[in-house]
Short mmCIF file of C-alpha atoms in Angstrom, two decimals:
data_model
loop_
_atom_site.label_atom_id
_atom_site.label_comp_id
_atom_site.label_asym_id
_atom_site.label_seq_id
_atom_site.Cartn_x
_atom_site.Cartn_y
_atom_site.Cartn_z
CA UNK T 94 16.84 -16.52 21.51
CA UNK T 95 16.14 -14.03 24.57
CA UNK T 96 17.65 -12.69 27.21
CA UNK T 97 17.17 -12.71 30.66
CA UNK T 98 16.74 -9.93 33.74
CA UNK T 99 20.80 -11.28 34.35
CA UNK T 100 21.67 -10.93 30.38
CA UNK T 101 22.04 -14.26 29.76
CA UNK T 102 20.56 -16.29 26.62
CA UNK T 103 17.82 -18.28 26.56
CA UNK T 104 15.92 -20.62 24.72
CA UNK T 105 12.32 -19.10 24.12
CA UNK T 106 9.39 -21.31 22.23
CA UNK T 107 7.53 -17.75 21.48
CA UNK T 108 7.70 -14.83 21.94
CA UNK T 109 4.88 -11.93 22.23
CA UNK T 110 5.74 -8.27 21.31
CA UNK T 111 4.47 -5.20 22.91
CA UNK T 112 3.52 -3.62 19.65
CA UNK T 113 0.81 -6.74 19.17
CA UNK T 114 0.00 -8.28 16.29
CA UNK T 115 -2.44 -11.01 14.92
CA UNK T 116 -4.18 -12.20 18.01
CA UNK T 117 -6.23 -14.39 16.21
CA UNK T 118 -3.54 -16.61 15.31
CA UNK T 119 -1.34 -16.05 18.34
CA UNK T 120 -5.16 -17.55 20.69
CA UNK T 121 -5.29 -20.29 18.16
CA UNK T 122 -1.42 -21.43 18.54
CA UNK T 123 -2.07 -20.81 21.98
CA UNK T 124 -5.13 -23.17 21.93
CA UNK T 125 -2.84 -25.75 20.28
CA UNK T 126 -0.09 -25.90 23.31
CA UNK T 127 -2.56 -27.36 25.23
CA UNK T 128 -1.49 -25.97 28.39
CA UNK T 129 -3.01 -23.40 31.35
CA UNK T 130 -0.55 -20.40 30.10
CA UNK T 131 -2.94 -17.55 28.88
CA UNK T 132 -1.58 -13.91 28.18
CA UNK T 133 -3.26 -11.09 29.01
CA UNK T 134 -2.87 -7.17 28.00
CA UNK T 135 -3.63 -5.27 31.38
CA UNK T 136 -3.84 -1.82 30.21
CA UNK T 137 -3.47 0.53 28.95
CA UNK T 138 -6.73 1.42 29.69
CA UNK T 139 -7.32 -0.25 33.01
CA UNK T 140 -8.22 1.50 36.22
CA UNK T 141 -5.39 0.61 38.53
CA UNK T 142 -2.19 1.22 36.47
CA UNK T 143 -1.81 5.00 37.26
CA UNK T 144 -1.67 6.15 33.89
CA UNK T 145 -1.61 4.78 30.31
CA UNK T 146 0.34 2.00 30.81
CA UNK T 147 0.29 -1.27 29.13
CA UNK T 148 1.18 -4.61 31.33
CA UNK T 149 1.73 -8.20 29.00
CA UNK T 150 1.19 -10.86 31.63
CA UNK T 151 1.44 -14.92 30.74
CA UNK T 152 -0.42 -16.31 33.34
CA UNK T 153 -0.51 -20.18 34.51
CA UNK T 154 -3.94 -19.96 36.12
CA UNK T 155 -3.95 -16.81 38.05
CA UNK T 156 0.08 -17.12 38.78
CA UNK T 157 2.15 -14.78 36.65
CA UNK T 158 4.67 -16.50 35.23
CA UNK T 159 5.99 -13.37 32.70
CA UNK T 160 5.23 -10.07 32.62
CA UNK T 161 6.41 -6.97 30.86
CA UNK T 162 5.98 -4.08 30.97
CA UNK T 163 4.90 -1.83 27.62
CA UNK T 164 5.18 2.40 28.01
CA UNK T 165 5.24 5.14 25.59
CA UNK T 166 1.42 5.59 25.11
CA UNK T 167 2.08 8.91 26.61
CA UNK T 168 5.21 9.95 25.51
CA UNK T 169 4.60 13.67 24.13
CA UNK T 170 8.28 14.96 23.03
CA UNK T 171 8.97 17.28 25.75
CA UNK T 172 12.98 16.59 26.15
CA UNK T 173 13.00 17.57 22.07
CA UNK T 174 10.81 20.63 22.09
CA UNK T 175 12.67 22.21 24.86
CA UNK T 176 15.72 22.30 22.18
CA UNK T 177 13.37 24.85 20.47
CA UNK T 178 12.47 27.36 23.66
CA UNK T 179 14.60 29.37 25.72
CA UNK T 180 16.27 28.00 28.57
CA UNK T 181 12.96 29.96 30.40
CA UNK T 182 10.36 28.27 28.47
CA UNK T 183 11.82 25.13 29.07
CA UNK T 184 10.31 25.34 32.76
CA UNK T 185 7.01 25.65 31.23
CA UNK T 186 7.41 22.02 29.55
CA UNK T 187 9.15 19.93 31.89
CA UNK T 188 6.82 21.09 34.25
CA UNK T 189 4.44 19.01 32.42
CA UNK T 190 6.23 15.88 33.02
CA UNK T 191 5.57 14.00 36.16
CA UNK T 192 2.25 16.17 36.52
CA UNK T 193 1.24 15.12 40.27
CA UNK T 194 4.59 16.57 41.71
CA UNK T 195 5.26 19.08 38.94
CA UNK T 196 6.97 21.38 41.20
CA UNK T 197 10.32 18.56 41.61
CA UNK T 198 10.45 19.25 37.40
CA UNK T 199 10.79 22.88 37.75
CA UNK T 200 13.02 22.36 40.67
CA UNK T 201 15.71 19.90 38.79
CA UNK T 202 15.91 22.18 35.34
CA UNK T 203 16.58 25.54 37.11
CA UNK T 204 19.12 23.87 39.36
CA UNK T 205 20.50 22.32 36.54
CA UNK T 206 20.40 25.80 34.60
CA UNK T 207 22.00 27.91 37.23
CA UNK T 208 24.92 25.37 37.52
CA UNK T 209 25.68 26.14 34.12
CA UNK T 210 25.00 29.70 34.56
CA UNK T 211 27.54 29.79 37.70
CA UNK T 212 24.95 31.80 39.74
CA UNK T 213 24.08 28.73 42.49
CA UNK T 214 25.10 30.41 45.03
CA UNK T 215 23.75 34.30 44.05
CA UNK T 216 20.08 32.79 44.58
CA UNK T 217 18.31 34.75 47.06
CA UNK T 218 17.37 32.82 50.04
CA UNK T 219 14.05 33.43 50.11
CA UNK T 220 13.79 32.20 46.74
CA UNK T 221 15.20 28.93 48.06
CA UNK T 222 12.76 29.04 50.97
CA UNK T 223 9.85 29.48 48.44
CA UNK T 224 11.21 26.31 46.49
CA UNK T 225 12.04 23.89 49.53
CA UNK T 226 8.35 25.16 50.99
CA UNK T 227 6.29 24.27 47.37
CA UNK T 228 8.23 21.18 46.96
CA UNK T 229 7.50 19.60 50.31
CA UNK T 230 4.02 20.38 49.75
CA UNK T 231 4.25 18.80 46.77
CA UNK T 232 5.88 15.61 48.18
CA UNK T 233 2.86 15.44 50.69
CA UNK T 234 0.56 16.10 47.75
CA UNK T 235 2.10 13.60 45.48
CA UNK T 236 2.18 10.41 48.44
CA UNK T 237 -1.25 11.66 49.36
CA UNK T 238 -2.15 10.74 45.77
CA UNK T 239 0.20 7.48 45.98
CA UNK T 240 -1.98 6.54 49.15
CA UNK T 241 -5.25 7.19 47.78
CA UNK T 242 -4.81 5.29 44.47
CA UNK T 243 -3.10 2.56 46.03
CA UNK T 244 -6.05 2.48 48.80
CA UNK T 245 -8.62 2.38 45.89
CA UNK T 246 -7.25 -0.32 44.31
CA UNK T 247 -7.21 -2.72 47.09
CA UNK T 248 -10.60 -1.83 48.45
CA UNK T 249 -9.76 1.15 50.80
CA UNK T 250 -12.45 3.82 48.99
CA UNK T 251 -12.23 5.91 51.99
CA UNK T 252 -8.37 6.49 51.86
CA UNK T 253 -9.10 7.69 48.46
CA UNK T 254 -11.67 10.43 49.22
CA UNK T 255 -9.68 11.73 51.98
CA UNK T 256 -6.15 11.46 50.50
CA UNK T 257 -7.55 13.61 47.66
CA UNK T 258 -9.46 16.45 50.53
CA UNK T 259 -6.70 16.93 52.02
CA UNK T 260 -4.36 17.66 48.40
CA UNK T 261 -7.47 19.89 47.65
CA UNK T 262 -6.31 21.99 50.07
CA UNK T 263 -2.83 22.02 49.45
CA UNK T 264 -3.54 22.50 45.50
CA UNK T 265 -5.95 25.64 46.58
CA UNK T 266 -2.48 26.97 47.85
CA UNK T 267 -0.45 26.30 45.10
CA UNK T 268 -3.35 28.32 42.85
CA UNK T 269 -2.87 31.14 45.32
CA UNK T 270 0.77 31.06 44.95
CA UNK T 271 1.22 30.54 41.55
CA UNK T 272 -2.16 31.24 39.57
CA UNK T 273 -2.65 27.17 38.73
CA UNK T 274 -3.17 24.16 40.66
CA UNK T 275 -0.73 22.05 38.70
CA UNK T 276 2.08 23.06 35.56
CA UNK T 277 3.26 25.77 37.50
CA UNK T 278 5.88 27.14 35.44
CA UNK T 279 6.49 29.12 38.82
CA UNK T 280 9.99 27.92 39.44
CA UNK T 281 12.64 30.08 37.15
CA UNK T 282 16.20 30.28 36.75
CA UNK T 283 17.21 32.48 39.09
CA UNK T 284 14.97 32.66 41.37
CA UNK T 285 10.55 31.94 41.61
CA UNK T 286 8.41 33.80 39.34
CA UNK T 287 7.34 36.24 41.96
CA UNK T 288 6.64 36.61 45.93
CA UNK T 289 4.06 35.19 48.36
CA UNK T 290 0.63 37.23 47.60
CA UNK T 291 -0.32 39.47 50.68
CA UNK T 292 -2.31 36.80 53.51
CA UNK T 293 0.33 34.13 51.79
CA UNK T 294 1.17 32.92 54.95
CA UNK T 295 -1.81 32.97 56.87
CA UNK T 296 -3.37 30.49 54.03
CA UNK T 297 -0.28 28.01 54.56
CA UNK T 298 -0.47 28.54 58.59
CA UNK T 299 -4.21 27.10 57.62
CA UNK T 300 -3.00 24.16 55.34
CA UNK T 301 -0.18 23.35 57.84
CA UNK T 302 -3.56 23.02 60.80
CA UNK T 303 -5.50 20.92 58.44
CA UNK T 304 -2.81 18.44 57.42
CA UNK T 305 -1.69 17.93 61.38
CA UNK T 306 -5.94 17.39 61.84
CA UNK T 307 -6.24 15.07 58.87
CA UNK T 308 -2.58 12.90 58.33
CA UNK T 309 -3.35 10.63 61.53
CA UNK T 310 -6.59 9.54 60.00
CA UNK T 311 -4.20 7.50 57.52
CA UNK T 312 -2.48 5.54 60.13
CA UNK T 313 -5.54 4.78 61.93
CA UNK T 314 -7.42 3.17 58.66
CA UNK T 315 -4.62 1.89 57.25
CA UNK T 316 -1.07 0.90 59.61
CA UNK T 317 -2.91 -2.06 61.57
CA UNK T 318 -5.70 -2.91 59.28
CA UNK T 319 -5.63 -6.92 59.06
CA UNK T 320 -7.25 -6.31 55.62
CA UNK T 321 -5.02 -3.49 54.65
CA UNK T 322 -2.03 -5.59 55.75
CA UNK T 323 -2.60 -9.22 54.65
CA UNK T 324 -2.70 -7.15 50.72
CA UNK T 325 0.35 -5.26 51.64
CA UNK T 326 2.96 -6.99 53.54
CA UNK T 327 5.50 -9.76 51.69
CA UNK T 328 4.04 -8.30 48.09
CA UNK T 329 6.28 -6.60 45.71
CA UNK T 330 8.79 -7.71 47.44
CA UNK T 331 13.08 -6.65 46.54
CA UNK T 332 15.72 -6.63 48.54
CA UNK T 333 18.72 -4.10 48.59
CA UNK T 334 20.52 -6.46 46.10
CA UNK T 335 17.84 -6.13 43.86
CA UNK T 336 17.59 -2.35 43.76
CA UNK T 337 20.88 -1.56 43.21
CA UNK T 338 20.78 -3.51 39.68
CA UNK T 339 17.59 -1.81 38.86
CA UNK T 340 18.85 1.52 39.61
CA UNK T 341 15.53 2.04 41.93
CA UNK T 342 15.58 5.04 44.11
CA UNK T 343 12.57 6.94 46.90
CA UNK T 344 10.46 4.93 49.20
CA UNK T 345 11.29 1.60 47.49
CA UNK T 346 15.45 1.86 48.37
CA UNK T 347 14.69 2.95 51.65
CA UNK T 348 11.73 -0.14 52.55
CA UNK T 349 15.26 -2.19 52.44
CA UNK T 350 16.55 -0.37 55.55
CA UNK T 351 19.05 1.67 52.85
CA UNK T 352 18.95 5.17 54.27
CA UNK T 353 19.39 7.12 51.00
CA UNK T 354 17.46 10.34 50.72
CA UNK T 355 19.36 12.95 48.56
CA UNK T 356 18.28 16.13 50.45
CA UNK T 357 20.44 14.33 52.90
CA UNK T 358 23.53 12.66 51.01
CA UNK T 359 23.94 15.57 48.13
CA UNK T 360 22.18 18.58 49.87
CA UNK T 361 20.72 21.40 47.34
CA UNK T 362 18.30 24.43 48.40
CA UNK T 363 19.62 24.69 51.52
CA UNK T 364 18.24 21.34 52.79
CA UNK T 365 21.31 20.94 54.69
CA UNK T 366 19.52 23.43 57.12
CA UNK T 367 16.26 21.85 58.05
CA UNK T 368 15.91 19.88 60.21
CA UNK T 369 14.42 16.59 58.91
CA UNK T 370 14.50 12.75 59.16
CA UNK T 371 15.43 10.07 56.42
CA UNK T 372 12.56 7.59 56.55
CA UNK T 373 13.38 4.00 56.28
CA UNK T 374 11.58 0.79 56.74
CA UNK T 375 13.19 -2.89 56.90
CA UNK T 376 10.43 -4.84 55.47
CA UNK T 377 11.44 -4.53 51.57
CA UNK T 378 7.61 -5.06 50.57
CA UNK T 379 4.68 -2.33 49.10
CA UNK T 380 3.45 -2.64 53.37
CA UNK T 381 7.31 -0.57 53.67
CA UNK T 382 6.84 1.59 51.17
CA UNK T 383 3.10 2.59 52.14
CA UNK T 384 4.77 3.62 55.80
CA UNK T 385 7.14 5.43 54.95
CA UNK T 386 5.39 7.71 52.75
CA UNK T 387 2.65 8.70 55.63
CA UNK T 388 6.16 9.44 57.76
CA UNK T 389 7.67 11.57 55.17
CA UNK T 390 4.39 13.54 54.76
CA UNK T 391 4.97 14.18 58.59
CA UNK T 392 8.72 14.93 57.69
CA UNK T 393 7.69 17.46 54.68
CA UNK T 394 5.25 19.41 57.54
CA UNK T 395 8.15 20.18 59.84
CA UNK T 396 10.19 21.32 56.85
CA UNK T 397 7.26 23.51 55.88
CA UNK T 398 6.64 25.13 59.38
CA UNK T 399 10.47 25.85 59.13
CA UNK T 400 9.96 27.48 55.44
CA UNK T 401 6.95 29.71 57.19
CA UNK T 402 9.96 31.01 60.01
CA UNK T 403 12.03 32.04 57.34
CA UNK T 404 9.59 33.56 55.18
CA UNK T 405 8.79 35.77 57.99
CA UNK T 406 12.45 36.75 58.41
CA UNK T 407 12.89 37.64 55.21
CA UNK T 408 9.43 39.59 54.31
CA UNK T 409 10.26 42.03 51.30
CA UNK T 410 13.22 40.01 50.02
CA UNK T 411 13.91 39.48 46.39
CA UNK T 412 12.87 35.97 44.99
CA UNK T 413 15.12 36.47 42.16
CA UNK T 414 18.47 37.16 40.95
CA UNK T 415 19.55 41.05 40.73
CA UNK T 416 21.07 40.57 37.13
CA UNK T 417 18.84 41.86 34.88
CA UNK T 418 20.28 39.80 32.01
CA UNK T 419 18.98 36.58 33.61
CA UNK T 420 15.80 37.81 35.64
CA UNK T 421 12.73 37.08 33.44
CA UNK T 422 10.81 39.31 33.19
CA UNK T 423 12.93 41.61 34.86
CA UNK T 424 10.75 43.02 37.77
CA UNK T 425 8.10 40.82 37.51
CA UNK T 426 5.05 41.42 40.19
CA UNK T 427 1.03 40.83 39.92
CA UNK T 428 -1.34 43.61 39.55
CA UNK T 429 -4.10 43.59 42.62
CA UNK T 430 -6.48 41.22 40.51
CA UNK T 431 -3.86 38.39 41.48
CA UNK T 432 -2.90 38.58 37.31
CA UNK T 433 -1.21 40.46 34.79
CA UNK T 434 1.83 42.44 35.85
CA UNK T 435 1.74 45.60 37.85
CA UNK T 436 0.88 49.12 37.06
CA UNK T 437 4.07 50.11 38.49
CA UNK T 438 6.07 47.95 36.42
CA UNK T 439 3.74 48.75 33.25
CA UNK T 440 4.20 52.24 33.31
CA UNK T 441 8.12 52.13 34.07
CA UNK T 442 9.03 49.89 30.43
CA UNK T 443 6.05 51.46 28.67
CA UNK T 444 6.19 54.89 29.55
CA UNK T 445 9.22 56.21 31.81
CA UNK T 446 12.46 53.69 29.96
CA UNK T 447 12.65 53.14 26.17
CA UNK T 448 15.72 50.76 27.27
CA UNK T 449 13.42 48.98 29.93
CA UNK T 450 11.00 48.10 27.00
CA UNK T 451 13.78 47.43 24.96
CA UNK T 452 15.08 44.84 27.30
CA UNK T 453 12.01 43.30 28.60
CA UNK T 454 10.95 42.33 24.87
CA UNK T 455 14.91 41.13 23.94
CA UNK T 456 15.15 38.76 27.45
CA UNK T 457 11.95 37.35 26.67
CA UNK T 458 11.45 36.82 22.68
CA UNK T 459 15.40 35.73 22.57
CA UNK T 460 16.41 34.64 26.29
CA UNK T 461 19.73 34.94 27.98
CA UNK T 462 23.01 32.65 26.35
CA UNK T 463 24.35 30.13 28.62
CA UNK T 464 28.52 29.45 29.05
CA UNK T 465 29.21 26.02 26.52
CA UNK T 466 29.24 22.93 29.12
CA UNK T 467 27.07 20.01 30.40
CA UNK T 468 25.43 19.35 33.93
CA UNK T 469 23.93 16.56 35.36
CA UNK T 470 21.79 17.68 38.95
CA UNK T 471 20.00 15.45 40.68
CA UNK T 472 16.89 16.19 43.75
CA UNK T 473 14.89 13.38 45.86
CA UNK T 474 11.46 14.29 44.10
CA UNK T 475 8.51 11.96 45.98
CA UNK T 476 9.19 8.87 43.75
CA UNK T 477 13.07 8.64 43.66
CA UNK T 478 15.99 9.96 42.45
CA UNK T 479 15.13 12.60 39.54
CA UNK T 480 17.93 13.64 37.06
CA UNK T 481 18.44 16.36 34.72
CA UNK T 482 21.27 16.36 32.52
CA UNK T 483 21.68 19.39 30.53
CA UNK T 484 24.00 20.51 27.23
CA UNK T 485 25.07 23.91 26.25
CA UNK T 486 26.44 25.10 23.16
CA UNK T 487 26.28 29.07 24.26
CA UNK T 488 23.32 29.83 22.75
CA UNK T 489 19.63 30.51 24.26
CA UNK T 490 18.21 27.67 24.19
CA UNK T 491 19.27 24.20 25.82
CA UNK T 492 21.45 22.23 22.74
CA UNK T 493 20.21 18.58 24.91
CA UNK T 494 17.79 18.27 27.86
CA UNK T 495 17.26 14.64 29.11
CA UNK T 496 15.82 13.84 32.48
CA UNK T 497 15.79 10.85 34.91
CA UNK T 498 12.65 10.14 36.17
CA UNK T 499 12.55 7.23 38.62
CA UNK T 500 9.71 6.10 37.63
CA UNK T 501 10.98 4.88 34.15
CA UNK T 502 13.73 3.12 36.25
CA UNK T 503 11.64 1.76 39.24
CA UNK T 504 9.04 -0.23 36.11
CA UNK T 505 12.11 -2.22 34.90
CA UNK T 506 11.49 -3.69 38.38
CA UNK T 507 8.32 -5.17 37.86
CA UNK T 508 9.31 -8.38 36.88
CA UNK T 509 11.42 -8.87 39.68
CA UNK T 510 7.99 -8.08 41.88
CA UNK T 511 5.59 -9.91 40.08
CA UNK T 512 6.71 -12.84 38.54
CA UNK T 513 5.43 -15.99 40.78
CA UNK T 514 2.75 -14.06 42.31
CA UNK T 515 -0.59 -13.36 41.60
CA UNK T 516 -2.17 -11.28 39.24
CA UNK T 517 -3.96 -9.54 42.13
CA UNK T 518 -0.19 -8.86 43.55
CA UNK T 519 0.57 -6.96 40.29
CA UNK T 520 -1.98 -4.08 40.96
CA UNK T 521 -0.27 -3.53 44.77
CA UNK T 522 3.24 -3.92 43.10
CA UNK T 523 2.40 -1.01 40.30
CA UNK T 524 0.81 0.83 43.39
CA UNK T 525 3.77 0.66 45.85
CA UNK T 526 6.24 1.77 42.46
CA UNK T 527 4.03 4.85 42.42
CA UNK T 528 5.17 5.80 38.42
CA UNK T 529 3.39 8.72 36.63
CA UNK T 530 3.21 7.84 33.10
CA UNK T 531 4.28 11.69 32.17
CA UNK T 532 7.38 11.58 33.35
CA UNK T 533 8.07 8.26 32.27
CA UNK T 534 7.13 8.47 28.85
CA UNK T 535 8.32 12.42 28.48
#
């Protein structure tokens, strides 16, 4: 017996595992059936499933008549080893999650942290502006890389090589910002691990005139391109119905005409005041999904050019909390070689404050405790909804960290997409889902 996607049982003459087995004898009882129905591993080493990700398809012919998905070839114990760091360190692991919009990671835990700290409303604004201004170049980086792929695999080569120019540039900010191009770690609780670097903003005012250049090219190769289209539109196709039993969030809830966008509906950062658009389509299909991500990337550049407005008002600022028990490291700032700390801040705990010394080695060998409780906080990251729930038990590190990403949700959905289509349909459908095996796996 088997079950259904409705739950219900069914009669099933065999049944194929996602840990394998003897394929020898499963092709010879297979020969003996006698019929066209053929299954086929696709992945996880194939080119078009964005990750390590392992697809079991029974084909009749090249129809898909079952498919399921397997995952967990990347799963690397992150949600477990943050129960051994401090609440800080813990940034420097989730980070490493969905690792093409690791900034939304970072973004989610901190949130999640200060809730339980009671300090969500004691965060510096500019520190907000710094986070709202990295994640929507994030969420431009991340559908630029949705866009690319999901060019590639249909045949658009060129959408590729410019999807991934233009995140070049956007990635040579983040390294500017932050030190790295990806795994930040630059998002704290409390606040962002330190300030724009001096000629901060002139780089972004550069990166904002590229992307207005570049983002049209998209629409011209791709929004009326018979080719483009006739892959696109009617595949991968679920209805509003459909995605509220799968629990599927992003681009995919809103192709149904669903206007749900959580920087609108449950407002954090101070999204409440930007002034943005919720992107919808009405088509339900991966053609839906492909438009609205090119609008939202214009979306995310308005929000931007609002972040560099008020990161001129606020110039000198602090981009973290003023209590000293939860700043880490207290006073942070580079040194002129863009590394290290400063010499200011050097001298003052190594040579001017034995209790500055004192404290900078306590907060960050041991941490700071956080109150006993449990929060669940929840941000539209580029995919979909994205969850972190969170347990205390007082101490310094997190007791439970789990996290929602949306793209372990939105693969459930694949055999609601793909079954009775073709096998070429599968590749658009795993495109137009957009998952990132690191954050589904964790």
């Amino acid at each position: 017996m088997s079950n259904d996607i409705f739950g219900h049982d069914v009669e099933a003459d065999r049944v194929y595992l996602a840990q394998g087995g003897d394929w020898g004898q499963i092709a010879a009882e297979q020969a003996e059936r006698g019929d066209e129905v053929i299954v086929v591993n696709m992945g996880p080493q194939h080119p078009s499933t964005h990750g390590v990700l392992r697809l079991i398809l029974e084909m009749d012919g090249e129809t898909v008549t079952h498919i399921r998905p397997g995952i967990g070839f990347l799963h690397t114990g992150i949600e477990k080893n943050m129960e051994f760091k401090t609440w800080t360190q813990g940034v420097a692991f989730c980070t490493r999650m969905d690792y093409v919009a690791p900034l939304f990671n970072e973004a989610v835990y901190c949130l999640a942290v200060e809730k339980l700290l009671g300090i969500t409303d004691d965060i510096p604004e500019r520190a907000s502006v710094i986070r709202v201004l990295m994640m929507e170049l994030n969420r431009i980086a991340s559908h630029l890389v949705a866009m690319g792929t999901g060019g590639m695999e249909i045949g658009a080569l060129t959408v590729m090589t410019i999807a991934f120019r233009e995140r070049e540039m956007i990635l040579d900010f983040f390294e500017a910002i932050s030190g790295t191009r990806m795994n930040h770690a630059f998002i704290r609780p409390g606040g962002v691990a330190c300030d724009l670097p001096e000629g901060g903003i002139d780089q972004l005012r550069d990166v904002v005139k590229w992307l207005r250049k570049h983002l049209p090219e998209y629409e011209i190769f791709c929004n009326e391109n018979p080719i483009f289209k006739l892959r696109m539109e009617g595949v991968a196709k679920m209805d509003l119905t459909a995605c509220m039993m799968m629990g599927v969030t992003g681009p995919i809830l809103r192709s149904t005409g669903y206007d749900w966008d959580l920087r609108k509906t449950q407002p954090y950062c101070g999204y409440e005041t930007y002034d943005f658009e919720s992107i919808t389509w009405d088509t339900e299909d991966a053609y839906g999904r492909f438009r609205i991500r090119i609008a939202e990337c214009w979306e995310s550049l308005k929000i931007v050019e609002q972040c560099i407005e008020r990161l001129e008002r606020t110039q000198g600022q602090p981009v973290m909390v003023g209590d000293k028990k939860i700043a880490w490291p207290a006073s942070l700032s580079l040194g002129p070689d863009g590394q290290g700390n400063s010499f200011e801040h050097v001298k003052h705990i190594m040579g001017e404050s034995m209790e500055a010394l004192i404290h900078h080695f306590k907060i960050v060998t041991e941490g700071f405790k956080v109150p006993v409780g449990q929060v669940y906080q929840a941000i539209e990251s580029p995919k979909g909804e994205l969850g972190c729930h969170l347990v205390s038990d007082g101490g310094t590190r997190p007791y439970r960290a789990h996290f929602r990403d949306p793209g372990f949700n939105h693969l459930q959905a694949v055999p609601l997409m793909c079954e009775g289509a073709m096998i070429s349909d599968v590749v658009v459908a795993v495109a137009s889902i957009d998952p990132v095996l690191g954050g589904v796996d964790r």
